[in-house]
Amino acid sequence: MTVNLFDVNYYRALNPDLVRAGLTTDAQLVSHFEKFGANEGRAFSPFVNLDFYRAGNPDLAAAGLNTNLQAFYHLQSYGVADGRRFSYGLNTPFYGAVNPDLALAGINNNEQRFEHFRAFGLNDGRASAENFNVRYYLDANPDLRAAGFNYLQAFQHYVTSGFREGRPAVPGGSTPPPPQGEPGNNPGAAFNVDVLTGTRNFNEFVGFNDRDDYYRFSLQLPSAFILSLDSTTAPVGVTLYQDTNGNGQIDSNEYVDDRTVSSGGSTSISRSLGAGTYYVRLQPDSQGRNTNYSLGLTANNTRDGLIDAGLLNGSRTFTEFVGRTDRQDFYRFVLGSPSNFRLTLNGTTANVAVTLYVDTNGNGQIDSNEYVDDRTVSSGGSTSISRTIGADTYFVVVSTGSSSNSNYTLNLATV
């Protein structure tokens, strides 16, 4: 059978911005999740972590299932039945093995085990994974008991922060190292993003007991790159390196860029990067304060997803979108003769940047010496680039490094 993983009431409660926007019915919220919410990384169930599921099942990416929504459909139709893990706090085959009364009651497959745990087992305080026992977790963490946590709240605490804090969750000591898919504490144990194309988002944690998170990605072509960091509750530093000698380490001359974000703030690194292997390192502040964070990595080269405006003679207008899951849009246009050119950008609901490049060597890519001009427009504002440019091929990149989504209207014209 197909398990319904989407909890519409949970989605409604954890995404109040949708209610404020008038999305109040179940059908509206389901539609939003399928069109936007899944790939924005919005929480839709206390029991399912799609990042964990994708990281622990690399065969999904090999089969071309690269988005959260595709992973959701796979998990719902096949993954639960297969007994694949999708949560730090639940392992359905283990749950069946340590609760033999379920089989006596006719609960014999993984879909039934998941449904039982969700409806009854958690509230009963049953053990649910090798590394997690909710009854023991509450007994071993008196601050959670003092805060009045019930079993559901204790489960949510563990899967969002408790396991990263090293809290005891099973008899015999501290929580074991997190299961598959965690960013490691050194370059050799970095989370392997593999070839970065488009946008990948990660919701993770650094703090006193987890002072470094490393990610590794590679670029096959020179690309426009954006790193975004937000959703923090304490200061976090992020540093970008390039493994120029290919030794799988970070050497003293391999620094590229860095930023620091304050509690509740956001920051970004936006620059052109060459083909190669890169590392991203995240660290808490000097006091090692615990914080979750949301990291976005985006890479685009002009051969992918290009909007071709062709020979520009007159005016062309485009109404498009950039945001958390689509941080850059590329446009190409050609001028047959020197022209007075005007670019206008407006209709935004968040800060959006626009950059103009000229493809001087005709290789169909954006190289480091091909920058022409740029502007940034704030929410609800308007900006323009006006200048005389020669006959050539040009690229326009519209991008956002923030966590906000924005529509925009772009006009390209010769005047």
mmCIF file with all atom_site columns, C-alpha atoms in Angstrom, residues 200-297:
data_model
loop_
_atom_site.group_PDB
_atom_site.id
_atom_site.type_symbol
_atom_site.label_atom_id
_atom_site.label_alt_id
_atom_site.label_comp_id
_atom_site.label_asym_id
_atom_site.label_entity_id
_atom_site.label_seq_id
_atom_site.pdbx_PDB_ins_code
_atom_site.Cartn_x
_atom_site.Cartn_y
_atom_site.Cartn_z
_atom_site.occupancy
_atom_site.B_iso_or_equiv
_atom_site.pdbx_formal_charge
_atom_site.auth_seq_id
_atom_site.auth_comp_id
_atom_site.auth_asym_id
_atom_site.auth_atom_id
_atom_site.pdbx_PDB_model_num
ATOM 1  C CA . ARG A 1 200 ? 21.040 21.829 -2.944  1.00 0.00 ? 200 ARG A CA 1
ATOM 2  C CA . ASN A 1 201 ? 19.710 22.778 0.496   1.00 0.00 ? 201 ASN A CA 1
ATOM 3  C CA . PHE A 1 202 ? 20.841 21.376 3.850   1.00 0.00 ? 202 PHE A CA 1
ATOM 4  C CA . ASN A 1 203 ? 19.292 21.856 7.297   1.00 0.00 ? 203 ASN A CA 1
ATOM 5  C CA . GLU A 1 204 ? 21.940 20.903 9.860   1.00 0.00 ? 204 GLU A CA 1
ATOM 6  C CA . PHE A 1 205 ? 23.562 21.807 13.191  1.00 0.00 ? 205 PHE A CA 1
ATOM 7  C CA . VAL A 1 206 ? 26.868 22.963 14.686  1.00 0.00 ? 206 VAL A CA 1
ATOM 8  C CA . GLY A 1 207 ? 27.671 23.591 18.332  1.00 0.00 ? 207 GLY A CA 1
ATOM 9  C CA . PHE A 1 208 ? 29.641 22.605 21.376  1.00 0.00 ? 208 PHE A CA 1
ATOM 10 C CA . ASN A 1 209 ? 29.803 18.879 20.539  1.00 0.00 ? 209 ASN A CA 1
ATOM 11 C CA . ASP A 1 210 ? 29.868 19.304 16.766  1.00 0.00 ? 210 ASP A CA 1
ATOM 12 C CA . ARG A 1 211 ? 32.211 22.202 16.013  1.00 0.00 ? 211 ARG A CA 1
ATOM 13 C CA . ASP A 1 212 ? 32.786 21.633 12.302  1.00 0.00 ? 212 ASP A CA 1
ATOM 14 C CA . ASP A 1 213 ? 30.565 20.622 9.408   1.00 0.00 ? 213 ASP A CA 1
ATOM 15 C CA . TYR A 1 214 ? 32.278 19.999 6.056   1.00 0.00 ? 214 TYR A CA 1
ATOM 16 C CA . TYR A 1 215 ? 30.695 19.672 2.626   1.00 0.00 ? 215 TYR A CA 1
ATOM 17 C CA . ARG A 1 216 ? 32.482 18.756 -0.613  1.00 0.00 ? 216 ARG A CA 1
ATOM 18 C CA . PHE A 1 217 ? 31.267 19.521 -4.121  1.00 0.00 ? 217 PHE A CA 1
ATOM 19 C CA . SER A 1 218 ? 32.742 19.606 -7.598  1.00 0.00 ? 218 SER A CA 1
ATOM 20 C CA . LEU A 1 219 ? 32.113 21.743 -10.670 1.00 0.00 ? 219 LEU A CA 1
ATOM 21 C CA . GLN A 1 220 ? 32.592 20.300 -14.129 1.00 0.00 ? 220 GLN A CA 1
ATOM 22 C CA . LEU A 1 221 ? 32.374 23.706 -15.834 1.00 0.00 ? 221 LEU A CA 1
ATOM 23 C CA . PRO A 1 222 ? 33.097 27.292 -14.784 1.00 0.00 ? 222 PRO A CA 1
ATOM 24 C CA . SER A 1 223 ? 29.916 28.311 -12.977 1.00 0.00 ? 223 SER A CA 1
ATOM 25 C CA . ALA A 1 224 ? 28.165 31.167 -11.254 1.00 0.00 ? 224 ALA A CA 1
ATOM 26 C CA . PHE A 1 225 ? 28.058 30.074 -7.610  1.00 0.00 ? 225 PHE A CA 1
ATOM 27 C CA . ILE A 1 226 ? 25.929 31.201 -4.662  1.00 0.00 ? 226 ILE A CA 1
ATOM 28 C CA . LEU A 1 227 ? 26.255 30.016 -1.068  1.00 0.00 ? 227 LEU A CA 1
ATOM 29 C CA . SER A 1 228 ? 23.512 31.145 1.306   1.00 0.00 ? 228 SER A CA 1
ATOM 30 C CA . LEU A 1 229 ? 23.375 30.679 5.068   1.00 0.00 ? 229 LEU A CA 1
ATOM 31 C CA . ASP A 1 230 ? 20.430 31.510 7.345   1.00 0.00 ? 230 ASP A CA 1
ATOM 32 C CA . SER A 1 231 ? 17.978 30.186 9.987   1.00 0.00 ? 231 SER A CA 1
ATOM 33 C CA . THR A 1 232 ? 20.584 30.378 12.773  1.00 0.00 ? 232 THR A CA 1
ATOM 34 C CA . THR A 1 233 ? 20.008 30.944 16.488  1.00 0.00 ? 233 THR A CA 1
ATOM 35 C CA . ALA A 1 234 ? 23.666 31.770 17.245  1.00 0.00 ? 234 ALA A CA 1
ATOM 36 C CA . PRO A 1 235 ? 26.560 33.153 15.173  1.00 0.00 ? 235 PRO A CA 1
ATOM 37 C CA . VAL A 1 236 ? 27.990 30.781 12.528  1.00 0.00 ? 236 VAL A CA 1
ATOM 38 C CA . GLY A 1 237 ? 31.026 31.166 10.282  1.00 0.00 ? 237 GLY A CA 1
ATOM 39 C CA . VAL A 1 238 ? 31.222 29.675 6.801   1.00 0.00 ? 238 VAL A CA 1
ATOM 40 C CA . THR A 1 239 ? 34.373 29.345 4.679   1.00 0.00 ? 239 THR A CA 1
ATOM 41 C CA . LEU A 1 240 ? 34.802 28.257 1.069   1.00 0.00 ? 240 LEU A CA 1
ATOM 42 C CA . TYR A 1 241 ? 37.987 26.481 -0.099  1.00 0.00 ? 241 TYR A CA 1
ATOM 43 C CA . GLN A 1 242 ? 39.173 25.006 -3.394  1.00 0.00 ? 242 GLN A CA 1
ATOM 44 C CA . ASP A 1 243 ? 41.168 21.774 -3.386  1.00 0.00 ? 243 ASP A CA 1
ATOM 45 C CA . THR A 1 244 ? 43.577 23.058 -6.027  1.00 0.00 ? 244 THR A CA 1
ATOM 46 C CA . ASN A 1 245 ? 46.093 20.200 -5.750  1.00 0.00 ? 245 ASN A CA 1
ATOM 47 C CA . GLY A 1 246 ? 43.488 17.431 -5.476  1.00 0.00 ? 246 GLY A CA 1
ATOM 48 C CA . ASN A 1 247 ? 44.890 15.923 -2.282  1.00 0.00 ? 247 ASN A CA 1
ATOM 49 C CA . GLY A 1 248 ? 41.534 15.760 -0.466  1.00 0.00 ? 248 GLY A CA 1
ATOM 50 C CA . GLN A 1 249 ? 42.698 18.210 2.193   1.00 0.00 ? 249 GLN A CA 1
ATOM 51 C CA . ILE A 1 250 ? 42.518 21.932 2.841   1.00 0.00 ? 250 ILE A CA 1
ATOM 52 C CA . ASP A 1 251 ? 45.931 23.540 2.508   1.00 0.00 ? 251 ASP A CA 1
ATOM 53 C CA . SER A 1 252 ? 46.993 27.019 3.550   1.00 0.00 ? 252 SER A CA 1
ATOM 54 C CA . ASN A 1 253 ? 46.752 28.512 0.056   1.00 0.00 ? 253 ASN A CA 1
ATOM 55 C CA . GLU A 1 254 ? 43.310 27.108 -0.802  1.00 0.00 ? 254 GLU A CA 1
ATOM 56 C CA . TYR A 1 255 ? 41.091 29.714 0.897   1.00 0.00 ? 255 TYR A CA 1
ATOM 57 C CA . VAL A 1 256 ? 38.494 31.303 -1.414  1.00 0.00 ? 256 VAL A CA 1
ATOM 58 C CA . ASP A 1 257 ? 36.031 33.326 0.684   1.00 0.00 ? 257 ASP A CA 1
ATOM 59 C CA . ASP A 1 258 ? 34.253 33.458 4.041   1.00 0.00 ? 258 ASP A CA 1
ATOM 60 C CA . ARG A 1 259 ? 31.317 35.045 5.856   1.00 0.00 ? 259 ARG A CA 1
ATOM 61 C CA . THR A 1 260 ? 29.861 35.168 9.368   1.00 0.00 ? 260 THR A CA 1
ATOM 62 C CA . VAL A 1 261 ? 26.144 35.290 10.085  1.00 0.00 ? 261 VAL A CA 1
ATOM 63 C CA . SER A 1 262 ? 24.634 36.492 13.352  1.00 0.00 ? 262 SER A CA 1
ATOM 64 C CA . SER A 1 263 ? 21.744 34.893 15.189  1.00 0.00 ? 263 SER A CA 1
ATOM 65 C CA . GLY A 1 264 ? 18.617 35.144 13.066  1.00 0.00 ? 264 GLY A CA 1
ATOM 66 C CA . GLY A 1 265 ? 20.483 36.756 10.180  1.00 0.00 ? 265 GLY A CA 1
ATOM 67 C CA . SER A 1 266 ? 21.445 35.663 6.696   1.00 0.00 ? 266 SER A CA 1
ATOM 68 C CA . THR A 1 267 ? 24.553 35.925 4.548   1.00 0.00 ? 267 THR A CA 1
ATOM 69 C CA . SER A 1 268 ? 25.766 34.766 1.161   1.00 0.00 ? 268 SER A CA 1
ATOM 70 C CA . ILE A 1 269 ? 28.841 34.244 -1.003  1.00 0.00 ? 269 ILE A CA 1
ATOM 71 C CA . SER A 1 270 ? 28.250 34.956 -4.673  1.00 0.00 ? 270 SER A CA 1
ATOM 72 C CA . ARG A 1 271 ? 31.051 34.608 -7.219  1.00 0.00 ? 271 ARG A CA 1
ATOM 73 C CA . SER A 1 272 ? 32.218 32.877 -10.386 1.00 0.00 ? 272 SER A CA 1
ATOM 74 C CA . LEU A 1 273 ? 34.125 29.626 -9.761  1.00 0.00 ? 273 LEU A CA 1
ATOM 75 C CA . GLY A 1 274 ? 36.193 27.505 -12.109 1.00 0.00 ? 274 GLY A CA 1
ATOM 76 C CA . ALA A 1 275 ? 35.912 23.776 -12.634 1.00 0.00 ? 275 ALA A CA 1
ATOM 77 C CA . GLY A 1 276 ? 37.345 21.859 -9.689  1.00 0.00 ? 276 GLY A CA 1
ATOM 78 C CA . THR A 1 277 ? 36.666 20.444 -6.214  1.00 0.00 ? 277 THR A CA 1
ATOM 79 C CA . TYR A 1 278 ? 35.552 22.678 -3.353  1.00 0.00 ? 278 TYR A CA 1
ATOM 80 C CA . TYR A 1 279 ? 34.956 22.424 0.386   1.00 0.00 ? 279 TYR A CA 1
ATOM 81 C CA . VAL A 1 280 ? 32.567 24.365 2.587   1.00 0.00 ? 280 VAL A CA 1
ATOM 82 C CA . ARG A 1 281 ? 33.283 24.531 6.327   1.00 0.00 ? 281 ARG A CA 1
ATOM 83 C CA . LEU A 1 282 ? 30.767 25.698 8.953   1.00 0.00 ? 282 LEU A CA 1
ATOM 84 C CA . GLN A 1 283 ? 31.741 26.518 12.540  1.00 0.00 ? 283 GLN A CA 1
ATOM 85 C CA . PRO A 1 284 ? 29.950 27.883 15.624  1.00 0.00 ? 284 PRO A CA 1
ATOM 86 C CA . ASP A 1 285 ? 31.207 30.995 17.420  1.00 0.00 ? 285 ASP A CA 1
ATOM 87 C CA . SER A 1 286 ? 34.151 30.933 19.837  1.00 0.00 ? 286 SER A CA 1
ATOM 88 C CA . GLN A 1 287 ? 31.836 29.877 22.687  1.00 0.00 ? 287 GLN A CA 1
ATOM 89 C CA . GLY A 1 288 ? 30.621 26.873 20.699  1.00 0.00 ? 288 GLY A CA 1
ATOM 90 C CA . ARG A 1 289 ? 26.981 27.818 21.079  1.00 0.00 ? 289 ARG A CA 1
ATOM 91 C CA . ASN A 1 290 ? 24.547 25.317 19.578  1.00 0.00 ? 290 ASN A CA 1
ATOM 92 C CA . THR A 1 291 ? 22.559 26.323 16.521  1.00 0.00 ? 291 THR A CA 1
ATOM 93 C CA . ASN A 1 292 ? 20.701 24.834 13.612  1.00 0.00 ? 292 ASN A CA 1
ATOM 94 C CA . TYR A 1 293 ? 21.351 26.368 10.212  1.00 0.00 ? 293 TYR A CA 1
ATOM 95 C CA . SER A 1 294 ? 20.101 26.264 6.641   1.00 0.00 ? 294 SER A CA 1
ATOM 96 C CA . LEU A 1 295 ? 22.793 26.091 3.961   1.00 0.00 ? 295 LEU A CA 1
ATOM 97 C CA . GLY A 1 296 ? 22.081 26.535 0.264   1.00 0.00 ? 296 GLY A CA 1
ATOM 98 C CA . LEU A 1 297 ? 24.603 25.754 -2.483  1.00 0.00 ? 297 LEU A CA 1
#
